[in-house]
């Protein structure tokens, strides 16, 4: 067991907990003199310790301003590099709804100019609802991925007839035949040979046509867009760039046949530095992408394609933290950590990727963050499942030693992507409350679930006859 030496770090707790670093998306976070974790939105300060004391735990806190700033920056990078390099195509950001469908995430992104990408009929229903409530104008564009059931295609048709700019993306021969008579514009998805450095680097991908299959298709007058999606949480810059070269190879051949093709959609996959180690960033990558697209299309003598990106995790993960309280401590004999800290919620239920893909998280104490008395711990969730734990991959997490009669809260950073829709109810534990921190005030978006509200999900409606 390594001895934990923190004296050398001096008293710079912000640095010790890796806060205030824009490359890690922690530039909004700081530690007060009293050792409390705070978030700064302009000149507003949210004290997370005070918030969790008032509203209880477990709690998720969403920061819409972080979403807005991230998307604004992304638009700025791409538009600036297009201008600097004399690129003639346009840039479109499409928000992949599956990454987080909560209204509190979707609305700020739309207000910041996001278009949408949906993957199912039920996600498209959300678009329909917003459209009917006149929550966005007709310039907003919607891309439809995912397997196209009849209900899904019917809704696409319905919304197109109502005047929405909607474009289904054909993923296989079955869908192509179903959409043969479709009057609007369509896209097509290619399954590239290039493999990306990600957890989801599947040897065999079930989505999309091969390049050869696409080249064998008859001319399609309504084909507007070529799409690929290579995986999520791509771990290297090269793996973001490489697939673009392969896709452009195909694109150049395709525009000669499908003369209305004018857009390359490079899908999602841009990663987040969960582990707060050096990582590639959107500024450098956006410059590289535009340079590359310009060079390839100029060499081939074709128009610069419009560019669509669907980076979901990148935009939303840093906009939410999940806060738990430590309810008990148990010693662990012979392990990399000295103690279990048992928490008042569940990694397995609320942060399901901990269990599903051994996701690593950046974890920071919400109070006592300025103490020298630290301990190496593993976290145990309060479900009765031995898989409900977080060990930082068998390593350890540093936490303040517990003090008699005092709560010890901690925050899991970057919990904004994917965890909500995957969340579950193992042991019928309650999902955390969801709070929104915006313009200096805290609003409750969703209360912590009660036994009754969870019971109802399983048919316990009160009349047990
Ligand atoms: C899941 C998905 C995305 C978003 O992926 P991220 O890794 O979150 O960026 C984008 N496009 C498609 C087609 C997807 O399936």
Short mmCIF file of C-alpha atoms and ligand atoms in Angstrom, two decimals:
data_model
loop_
_atom_site.label_atom_id
_atom_site.label_comp_id
_atom_site.label_asym_id
_atom_site.label_seq_id
_atom_site.Cartn_x
_atom_site.Cartn_y
_atom_site.Cartn_z
CA UNK A 1 0.00 0.00 0.00
CA UNK A 2 1.37 3.35 -1.08
CA UNK A 3 1.54 5.97 1.63
CA UNK A 4 -0.57 8.95 0.83
CA UNK A 5 1.52 12.09 1.02
CA UNK A 6 -0.37 15.27 0.59
CA UNK A 7 1.81 17.69 2.55
CA UNK A 8 3.86 18.37 -0.58
CA UNK A 9 0.80 19.55 -2.42
CA UNK A 10 0.77 22.55 -0.10
CA UNK A 11 -2.61 24.07 0.53
CA UNK A 12 -3.69 24.33 -3.07
CA UNK A 13 -6.72 22.08 -2.78
CA UNK A 14 -8.08 23.22 -6.08
CA UNK A 15 -5.00 21.80 -7.76
CA UNK A 16 -4.97 18.68 -5.61
CA UNK A 17 -8.53 17.80 -6.66
CA UNK A 18 -7.83 18.80 -10.29
CA UNK A 19 -10.30 21.66 -10.33
CA UNK A 20 -10.13 24.87 -12.34
CA UNK A 21 -8.61 23.21 -15.43
CA UNK A 22 -10.44 23.81 -18.70
CA UNK A 23 -8.70 20.87 -20.39
CA UNK A 24 -10.44 18.67 -17.79
CA UNK A 25 -13.76 20.60 -17.98
CA UNK A 26 -13.34 21.55 -14.30
CA UNK A 27 -12.81 25.28 -14.89
CA UNK A 28 -16.09 26.11 -13.10
CA UNK A 29 -15.18 24.26 -9.88
CA UNK A 30 -13.35 25.54 -6.83
CA UNK A 31 -12.83 24.83 -3.10
CA UNK A 32 -13.69 27.47 -0.49
CA UNK A 33 -11.54 28.32 2.52
CA UNK A 34 -13.82 26.03 4.54
CA UNK A 35 -13.14 23.13 2.20
CA UNK A 36 -16.49 23.20 0.42
CA UNK A 37 -16.94 22.45 -3.27
CA UNK A 38 -18.42 25.33 -5.28
CA UNK A 39 -19.40 25.93 -8.90
CA UNK A 40 -19.19 29.36 -10.50
CA UNK A 41 -21.56 30.53 -13.21
CA UNK A 42 -20.22 33.97 -14.12
CA UNK A 43 -20.49 35.85 -10.83
CA UNK A 44 -22.97 33.43 -9.28
CA UNK A 45 -21.56 30.86 -6.89
CA UNK A 46 -23.30 27.58 -6.04
CA UNK A 47 -22.07 26.03 -2.80
CA UNK A 48 -22.70 22.32 -3.34
CA UNK A 49 -22.36 21.50 0.36
CA UNK A 50 -25.09 23.96 1.32
CA UNK A 51 -27.29 22.74 -1.54
CA UNK A 52 -27.02 19.09 -0.58
CA UNK A 53 -27.59 19.89 3.11
CA UNK A 54 -30.78 21.68 2.13
CA UNK A 55 -32.13 19.26 -0.50
CA UNK A 56 -30.68 15.99 0.82
CA UNK A 57 -28.86 13.23 -1.02
CA UNK A 58 -28.47 11.42 -3.33
CA UNK A 59 -28.85 14.33 -5.69
CA UNK A 60 -27.96 15.18 -9.25
CA UNK A 61 -27.28 18.81 -10.08
CA UNK A 62 -27.55 20.00 -13.68
CA UNK A 63 -25.78 23.17 -14.84
CA UNK A 64 -27.45 24.37 -18.07
CA UNK A 65 -24.87 27.15 -18.48
CA UNK A 66 -22.16 24.52 -18.93
CA UNK A 67 -24.13 22.94 -21.79
CA UNK A 68 -24.64 26.32 -23.39
CA UNK A 69 -20.99 27.34 -23.12
CA UNK A 70 -19.76 24.05 -24.50
CA UNK A 71 -22.01 24.18 -27.53
CA UNK A 72 -21.31 27.84 -28.13
CA UNK A 73 -17.56 27.14 -28.08
CA UNK A 74 -17.94 24.22 -30.46
CA UNK A 75 -19.89 26.34 -32.96
CA UNK A 76 -17.25 29.06 -32.63
CA UNK A 77 -14.34 26.68 -33.29
CA UNK A 78 -15.80 25.15 -36.42
CA UNK A 79 -17.17 28.39 -37.86
CA UNK A 80 -13.89 30.21 -37.17
CA UNK A 81 -11.72 27.54 -38.80
CA UNK A 82 -14.07 27.37 -41.79
CA UNK A 83 -13.70 31.10 -42.22
CA UNK A 84 -9.92 31.17 -41.70
CA UNK A 85 -9.37 28.38 -44.20
CA UNK A 86 -11.86 29.60 -46.78
CA UNK A 87 -14.06 26.55 -46.37
CA UNK A 88 -17.31 26.84 -48.32
CA UNK A 89 -19.45 24.18 -46.61
CA UNK A 90 -21.58 24.84 -43.53
CA UNK A 91 -21.31 23.42 -40.03
CA UNK A 92 -24.28 21.78 -38.27
CA UNK A 93 -24.34 20.44 -34.73
CA UNK A 94 -26.99 17.76 -34.22
CA UNK A 95 -27.64 16.78 -30.60
CA UNK A 96 -28.03 12.99 -30.26
CA UNK A 97 -31.03 12.77 -28.00
CA UNK A 98 -30.15 9.34 -26.63
CA UNK A 99 -27.25 10.81 -24.64
CA UNK A 100 -29.63 12.64 -22.31
CA UNK A 101 -33.33 13.12 -23.03
CA UNK A 102 -34.10 15.21 -19.94
CA UNK A 103 -35.92 18.39 -20.81
CA UNK A 104 -33.43 20.36 -18.71
CA UNK A 105 -30.67 19.27 -21.07
CA UNK A 106 -32.51 19.46 -24.37
CA UNK A 107 -34.04 22.94 -24.07
CA UNK A 108 -30.79 24.87 -23.39
CA UNK A 109 -29.14 23.08 -26.32
CA UNK A 110 -31.94 24.02 -28.70
CA UNK A 111 -31.71 27.61 -27.49
CA UNK A 112 -28.00 27.52 -28.30
CA UNK A 113 -28.72 26.45 -31.89
CA UNK A 114 -28.52 22.65 -31.72
CA UNK A 115 -30.25 20.59 -34.39
CA UNK A 116 -31.39 17.10 -33.38
CA UNK A 117 -30.51 13.48 -33.98
CA UNK A 118 -32.93 10.79 -32.79
CA UNK A 119 -32.60 7.02 -32.63
CA UNK A 120 -36.11 5.76 -32.00
CA UNK A 121 -39.78 6.54 -32.52
CA UNK A 122 -40.12 7.58 -28.88
CA UNK A 123 -37.26 10.04 -29.14
CA UNK A 124 -38.87 11.43 -32.29
CA UNK A 125 -42.08 11.82 -30.28
CA UNK A 126 -40.20 14.37 -28.10
CA UNK A 127 -39.39 16.34 -31.26
CA UNK A 128 -43.05 16.15 -32.27
CA UNK A 129 -44.11 17.46 -28.89
CA UNK A 130 -41.70 20.40 -29.09
CA UNK A 131 -42.80 21.07 -32.66
CA UNK A 132 -46.48 21.10 -31.72
CA UNK A 133 -45.78 23.43 -28.82
CA UNK A 134 -43.97 25.68 -31.31
CA UNK A 135 -40.83 25.46 -29.25
CA UNK A 136 -38.54 25.77 -32.29
CA UNK A 137 -38.63 27.17 -35.80
CA UNK A 138 -38.75 25.20 -39.04
CA UNK A 139 -35.05 25.68 -39.73
CA UNK A 140 -34.27 23.14 -37.04
CA UNK A 141 -33.20 19.92 -38.72
CA UNK A 142 -33.78 16.41 -37.47
CA UNK A 143 -31.77 13.34 -38.45
CA UNK A 144 -33.33 9.92 -37.82
CA UNK A 145 -31.02 7.02 -37.05
CA UNK A 146 -31.72 3.66 -35.45
CA UNK A 147 -33.79 0.77 -36.77
CA UNK A 148 -36.86 2.10 -38.60
CA UNK A 149 -39.99 0.39 -37.37
CA UNK A 150 -43.26 1.10 -39.17
CA UNK A 151 -44.36 3.38 -36.33
CA UNK A 152 -41.06 5.28 -36.62
CA UNK A 153 -41.42 5.73 -40.40
CA UNK A 154 -45.04 6.82 -40.01
CA UNK A 155 -43.99 9.53 -37.57
CA UNK A 156 -41.19 10.66 -39.93
CA UNK A 157 -43.80 11.01 -42.68
CA UNK A 158 -46.24 12.81 -40.42
CA UNK A 159 -43.66 15.38 -39.31
CA UNK A 160 -42.35 15.90 -42.85
CA UNK A 161 -45.87 16.58 -44.05
CA UNK A 162 -46.21 19.15 -41.28
CA UNK A 163 -43.18 21.01 -42.63
CA UNK A 164 -40.38 19.83 -40.35
CA UNK A 165 -36.89 19.45 -41.92
CA UNK A 166 -36.48 15.77 -41.23
CA UNK A 167 -34.10 13.34 -42.84
CA UNK A 168 -34.14 9.58 -42.22
CA UNK A 169 -30.78 7.83 -42.50
CA UNK A 170 -30.91 4.49 -44.29
CA UNK A 171 -28.94 1.84 -42.48
CA UNK A 172 -29.60 -1.33 -44.46
CA UNK A 173 -31.24 -2.78 -47.54
CA UNK A 174 -34.50 -3.42 -45.71
CA UNK A 175 -34.77 0.28 -44.85
CA UNK A 176 -33.74 1.34 -48.32
CA UNK A 177 -36.60 -0.62 -49.83
CA UNK A 178 -39.05 0.76 -47.28
CA UNK A 179 -37.96 4.30 -48.11
CA UNK A 180 -37.91 3.89 -51.92
CA UNK A 181 -41.09 5.90 -52.29
CA UNK A 182 -40.17 8.46 -49.62
CA UNK A 183 -40.53 11.95 -51.06
CA UNK A 184 -38.07 13.84 -48.84
CA UNK A 185 -34.30 13.87 -48.60
CA UNK A 186 -32.48 10.90 -47.08
CA UNK A 187 -29.05 10.00 -45.76
CA UNK A 188 -27.15 6.74 -45.87
CA UNK A 189 -24.92 5.15 -43.25
CA UNK A 190 -21.64 3.51 -44.09
CA UNK A 191 -19.97 0.90 -41.93
CA UNK A 192 -16.31 1.89 -42.23
CA UNK A 193 -13.37 -0.50 -42.17
CA UNK A 194 -11.38 1.84 -39.93
CA UNK A 195 -11.62 0.85 -36.29
CA UNK A 196 -11.49 3.46 -33.55
CA UNK A 197 -9.76 3.36 -30.20
CA UNK A 198 -12.86 2.98 -28.01
CA UNK A 199 -14.59 0.52 -25.72
CA UNK A 200 -17.13 -0.04 -28.50
CA UNK A 201 -14.60 -1.06 -31.13
CA UNK A 202 -16.65 -4.00 -32.36
CA UNK A 203 -15.09 -6.33 -34.86
CA UNK A 204 -18.48 -6.62 -36.48
CA UNK A 205 -20.74 -3.58 -36.56
CA UNK A 206 -24.39 -4.23 -37.33
CA UNK A 207 -25.21 -0.74 -38.59
CA UNK A 208 -24.68 0.56 -42.08
CA UNK A 209 -23.75 -0.61 -45.58
CA UNK A 210 -20.21 -1.42 -46.63
CA UNK A 211 -18.62 1.07 -49.03
CA UNK A 212 -18.92 -1.48 -51.81
CA UNK A 213 -22.63 -2.00 -51.19
CA UNK A 214 -23.16 1.75 -51.34
CA UNK A 215 -21.28 2.02 -54.64
CA UNK A 216 -23.47 -0.71 -56.10
CA UNK A 217 -26.71 1.18 -55.31
CA UNK A 218 -28.65 2.85 -58.10
CA UNK A 219 -28.61 6.64 -58.36
CA UNK A 220 -30.66 8.32 -55.63
CA UNK A 221 -31.81 11.84 -56.42
CA UNK A 222 -32.85 12.52 -52.84
CA UNK A 223 -29.60 11.37 -51.24
CA UNK A 224 -28.26 14.32 -49.30
CA UNK A 225 -25.98 12.99 -46.61
CA UNK A 226 -23.34 10.34 -45.95
CA UNK A 227 -23.16 9.29 -42.30
CA UNK A 228 -20.96 7.10 -40.13
CA UNK A 229 -20.80 6.60 -36.37
CA UNK A 230 -17.72 4.73 -35.23
CA UNK A 231 -18.17 4.42 -31.47
CA UNK A 232 -18.26 6.42 -28.25
CA UNK A 233 -15.58 7.86 -25.94
CA UNK A 234 -12.90 7.67 -28.64
CA UNK A 235 -9.58 7.73 -26.82
CA UNK A 236 -7.24 9.35 -29.34
CA UNK A 237 -7.25 12.26 -31.75
CA UNK A 238 -6.06 9.94 -34.52
CA UNK A 239 -9.17 7.81 -34.09
CA UNK A 240 -11.37 10.87 -34.57
CA UNK A 241 -9.53 11.94 -37.74
CA UNK A 242 -8.76 8.62 -39.43
CA UNK A 243 -12.35 7.59 -40.24
CA UNK A 244 -12.92 10.96 -41.95
CA UNK A 245 -10.30 10.07 -44.56
CA UNK A 246 -11.95 6.76 -45.31
CA UNK A 247 -15.42 8.32 -45.44
CA UNK A 248 -14.23 11.08 -47.79
CA UNK A 249 -12.75 8.48 -50.10
CA UNK A 250 -16.24 7.12 -50.52
CA UNK A 251 -17.92 10.53 -50.55
CA UNK A 252 -15.81 11.66 -53.53
CA UNK A 253 -16.95 8.65 -55.53
CA UNK A 254 -20.56 9.04 -54.42
CA UNK A 255 -21.06 12.69 -55.43
CA UNK A 256 -20.39 11.72 -59.02
CA UNK A 257 -23.42 9.42 -58.95
CA UNK A 258 -25.75 10.99 -56.38
CA UNK A 259 -25.52 14.58 -57.49
CA UNK A 260 -27.48 16.09 -54.60
CA UNK A 261 -25.16 14.65 -51.98
CA UNK A 262 -23.64 17.63 -50.16
CA UNK A 263 -23.16 16.69 -46.48
CA UNK A 264 -20.78 14.50 -44.51
CA UNK A 265 -22.06 13.47 -41.06
CA UNK A 266 -19.21 12.16 -38.89
CA UNK A 267 -21.51 10.99 -36.05
CA UNK A 268 -20.60 11.00 -32.37
CA UNK A 269 -17.76 9.58 -30.33
CA UNK A 270 -15.74 12.58 -29.16
CA UNK A 271 -14.46 11.69 -25.70
CA UNK A 272 -14.39 13.32 -22.28
CA UNK A 273 -11.31 13.30 -19.96
CA UNK A 274 -13.08 11.39 -17.16
CA UNK A 275 -9.74 10.48 -15.63
CA UNK A 276 -8.34 14.03 -15.73
CA UNK A 277 -5.26 12.98 -17.64
CA UNK A 278 -4.06 14.72 -20.84
CA UNK A 279 -6.66 14.30 -23.57
CA UNK A 280 -7.27 15.71 -27.05
CA UNK A 281 -9.55 18.76 -27.28
CA UNK A 282 -12.23 20.13 -29.58
CA UNK A 283 -10.30 23.25 -30.59
CA UNK A 284 -7.34 21.34 -32.02
CA UNK A 285 -9.52 18.65 -33.59
CA UNK A 286 -11.95 21.05 -35.27
CA UNK A 287 -9.02 22.79 -36.97
CA UNK A 288 -7.62 19.45 -38.15
CA UNK A 289 -11.00 18.30 -39.46
CA UNK A 290 -11.61 21.41 -41.55
CA UNK A 291 -8.07 21.38 -42.94
CA UNK A 292 -8.44 17.75 -43.89
CA UNK A 293 -11.87 18.14 -45.49
CA UNK A 294 -10.64 21.14 -47.47
CA UNK A 295 -7.50 19.39 -48.67
CA UNK A 296 -9.29 16.21 -49.71
CA UNK A 297 -12.14 17.96 -51.53
CA UNK A 298 -9.86 20.49 -53.26
CA UNK A 299 -7.61 17.69 -54.47
CA UNK A 300 -10.60 15.81 -55.83
CA UNK A 301 -12.11 18.96 -57.33
CA UNK A 302 -15.45 18.65 -55.50
CA UNK A 303 -17.48 21.18 -53.51
CA UNK A 304 -16.57 21.36 -49.82
CA UNK A 305 -19.18 19.23 -48.07
CA UNK A 306 -21.36 20.58 -45.29
CA UNK A 307 -20.26 19.02 -42.03
CA UNK A 308 -22.53 17.47 -39.40
CA UNK A 309 -21.19 16.40 -36.00
CA UNK A 310 -23.24 14.49 -33.42
CA UNK A 311 -20.88 14.66 -30.43
CA UNK A 312 -23.22 13.98 -27.55
CA UNK A 313 -21.15 12.87 -24.57
CA UNK A 314 -18.68 15.67 -25.25
CA UNK A 315 -21.34 18.35 -24.84
CA UNK A 316 -23.40 16.97 -21.96
CA UNK A 317 -21.23 14.82 -19.65
CA UNK A 318 -19.60 17.75 -17.77
CA UNK A 319 -22.93 19.53 -17.20
CA UNK A 320 -24.05 17.32 -14.30
CA UNK A 321 -22.62 16.05 -11.01
CA UNK A 322 -24.08 13.31 -8.80
CA UNK A 323 -23.73 13.73 -5.04
CA UNK A 324 -23.84 11.00 -2.39
CA UNK A 325 -23.40 10.85 1.36
CA UNK A 326 -21.25 8.29 3.17
CA UNK A 327 -23.44 6.36 5.64
CA UNK A 328 -20.99 3.82 7.04
CA UNK A 329 -17.38 2.68 6.99
CA UNK A 330 -16.12 -0.90 6.96
CA UNK A 331 -12.47 -1.96 6.97
CA UNK A 332 -11.19 -3.95 3.97
CA UNK A 333 -8.45 -6.38 4.94
CA UNK A 334 -5.74 -6.73 2.28
CA UNK A 335 -6.72 -4.56 -0.65
CA UNK A 336 -5.52 -1.43 -2.39
CA UNK A 337 -7.98 0.55 -0.29
CA UNK A 338 -8.25 0.62 3.51
CA UNK A 339 -12.02 0.94 3.90
CA UNK A 340 -15.36 0.62 2.22
CA UNK A 341 -17.37 3.80 2.34
CA UNK A 342 -20.99 2.71 2.09
CA UNK A 343 -23.05 5.38 0.33
CA UNK A 344 -26.71 6.40 0.44
CA UNK A 345 -27.28 5.59 -3.23
CA UNK A 346 -26.15 3.17 -5.87
CA UNK A 347 -23.42 3.19 -8.49
CA UNK A 348 -25.10 0.23 -10.10
CA UNK A 349 -28.47 1.98 -10.43
CA UNK A 350 -27.67 5.67 -10.87
CA UNK A 351 -24.31 5.47 -12.66
CA UNK A 352 -24.86 2.23 -14.44
CA UNK A 353 -21.80 2.44 -16.67
CA UNK A 354 -19.72 1.84 -13.53
CA UNK A 355 -21.04 -1.70 -13.63
CA UNK A 356 -21.63 -2.11 -17.38
CA UNK A 357 -18.33 -0.88 -18.82
CA UNK A 358 -16.18 -0.23 -15.71
CA UNK A 359 -16.43 3.50 -16.25
CA UNK A 360 -13.95 5.57 -14.23
CA UNK A 361 -15.11 8.77 -12.56
CA UNK A 362 -13.53 11.91 -11.18
CA UNK A 363 -14.61 12.08 -7.53
CA UNK A 364 -14.19 15.08 -5.23
CA UNK A 365 -15.35 15.64 -1.61
CA UNK A 366 -18.15 18.18 -1.31
CA UNK A 367 -17.11 19.11 2.26
CA UNK A 368 -13.84 18.74 4.21
CA UNK A 369 -12.01 19.00 0.89
CA UNK A 370 -9.19 20.89 2.65
CA UNK A 371 -8.33 18.25 5.21
CA UNK A 372 -4.95 16.54 5.40
CA UNK A 373 -6.58 13.50 6.98
CA UNK A 374 -7.34 11.42 3.91
CA UNK A 375 -8.04 7.77 3.51
CA UNK A 376 -7.91 5.41 0.53
CA UNK A 377 -11.37 3.92 0.04
CA UNK A 378 -13.66 1.96 -2.21
CA UNK A 379 -17.31 2.90 -2.44
CA UNK A 380 -20.11 0.42 -1.79
CA UNK A 381 -23.59 1.19 -3.07
CA UNK A 382 -26.57 0.60 -0.82
CA UNK A 383 -28.22 -2.06 -2.94
CA UNK A 384 -27.69 -5.62 -1.71
CA UNK A 385 -25.64 -6.54 -4.78
CA UNK A 386 -21.93 -7.24 -4.43
CA UNK A 387 -21.43 -5.70 -7.90
CA UNK A 388 -22.71 -2.36 -6.62
CA UNK A 389 -19.34 -0.77 -5.93
CA UNK A 390 -16.79 1.63 -7.29
CA UNK A 391 -13.09 0.85 -6.87
CA UNK A 392 -11.54 3.08 -9.56
CA UNK A 393 -10.58 -0.06 -11.44
CA UNK A 394 -9.20 -1.88 -8.39
CA UNK A 395 -7.09 1.11 -7.39
CA UNK A 396 -8.45 3.45 -4.69
CA UNK A 397 -10.21 6.78 -4.22
CA UNK A 398 -8.93 9.37 -1.75
CA UNK A 399 -11.57 10.71 0.62
CA UNK A 400 -11.50 12.65 3.88
CA UNK A 401 -11.49 10.47 7.00
CA UNK A 402 -14.98 10.41 8.49
CA UNK A 403 -15.63 12.65 11.48
CA UNK A 404 -17.97 11.60 14.26
CA UNK A 405 -21.35 13.25 13.89
CA UNK A 406 -20.56 14.93 10.57
CA UNK A 407 -21.84 14.07 7.10
CA UNK A 408 -19.32 13.40 4.36
CA UNK A 409 -20.65 14.19 0.92
CA UNK A 410 -18.81 13.65 -2.32
CA UNK A 411 -19.47 14.53 -5.97
CA UNK A 412 -19.09 12.29 -9.01
CA UNK A 413 -18.25 14.57 -11.94
CA UNK A 414 -19.26 14.29 -15.60
CA UNK A 415 -22.40 12.24 -14.91
CA UNK A 416 -24.48 14.06 -17.58
CA UNK A 417 -24.12 11.55 -20.43
CA UNK A 418 -26.09 8.31 -20.77
CA UNK A 419 -26.54 7.49 -17.05
CA UNK A 420 -30.14 8.71 -16.72
CA UNK A 421 -31.74 6.64 -19.46
CA UNK A 422 -29.74 3.57 -18.40
CA UNK A 423 -30.59 4.01 -14.70
CA UNK A 424 -32.38 1.15 -12.98
CA UNK A 425 -34.24 0.19 -9.80
CA UNK A 426 -32.28 -2.75 -8.44
CA UNK A 427 -33.50 -3.46 -4.86
CA UNK A 428 -36.12 -0.78 -5.57
CA UNK A 429 -33.75 1.97 -4.51
CA UNK A 430 -34.89 5.52 -5.26
CA UNK A 431 -33.35 7.48 -8.10
CA UNK A 432 -31.61 10.65 -6.92
CA UNK A 433 -33.39 13.99 -6.87
CA UNK A 434 -32.58 16.19 -9.87
CA UNK A 435 -31.83 19.85 -9.22
CA UNK A 436 -31.19 22.58 -11.76
CA UNK A 437 -28.70 25.34 -10.93
CA UNK A 438 -29.34 28.30 -13.18
CA UNK A 439 -29.03 32.10 -12.91
CA UNK A 440 -28.05 31.81 -9.26
CA UNK A 441 -31.10 29.81 -8.16
CA UNK A 442 -31.80 26.14 -7.50
CA UNK A 443 -34.93 24.48 -8.85
CA UNK A 444 -36.18 20.97 -8.24
CA UNK A 445 -36.70 19.27 -11.59
CA UNK A 446 -37.50 15.83 -10.16
CA UNK A 447 -37.99 14.88 -6.52
CA UNK A 448 -36.18 11.91 -5.04
CA UNK A 449 -38.43 8.90 -5.66
CA UNK A 450 -40.62 7.62 -2.87
CA UNK A 451 -41.35 3.95 -2.14
CA UNK A 452 -44.84 4.57 -3.47
CA UNK A 453 -43.76 6.02 -6.81
CA UNK A 454 -41.34 3.15 -7.41
CA UNK A 455 -43.88 0.59 -6.24
CA UNK A 456 -46.28 1.85 -8.90
CA UNK A 457 -43.77 1.01 -11.63
CA UNK A 458 -44.10 -2.61 -10.53
CA UNK A 459 -47.87 -2.69 -10.31
CA UNK A 460 -48.27 -1.82 -6.61
CA UNK A 461 -50.96 0.74 -7.10
CA UNK A 462 -52.46 0.74 -3.67
CA UNK A 463 -55.47 -1.53 -4.22
CA UNK A 464 -54.03 -4.95 -3.36
CA UNK A 465 -57.07 -7.11 -4.01
C1 LIG B 1 -24.87 7.39 -29.75
C2 LIG B 1 -24.76 8.13 -31.00
C3 LIG B 1 -24.19 9.42 -31.02
C4 LIG B 1 -23.57 10.07 -29.81
O1 LIG B 1 -22.37 9.45 -29.46
P1 LIG B 1 -21.39 10.15 -28.39
O2 LIG B 1 -20.36 9.14 -28.16
O3 LIG B 1 -22.20 10.44 -27.18
O4 LIG B 1 -20.86 11.39 -29.02
C5 LIG B 1 -24.17 10.09 -32.21
N1 LIG B 1 -24.68 9.55 -33.35
C6 LIG B 1 -25.22 8.32 -33.37
C7 LIG B 1 -25.75 7.76 -34.63
C8 LIG B 1 -25.28 7.56 -32.20
O5 LIG B 1 -25.80 6.33 -32.23
#
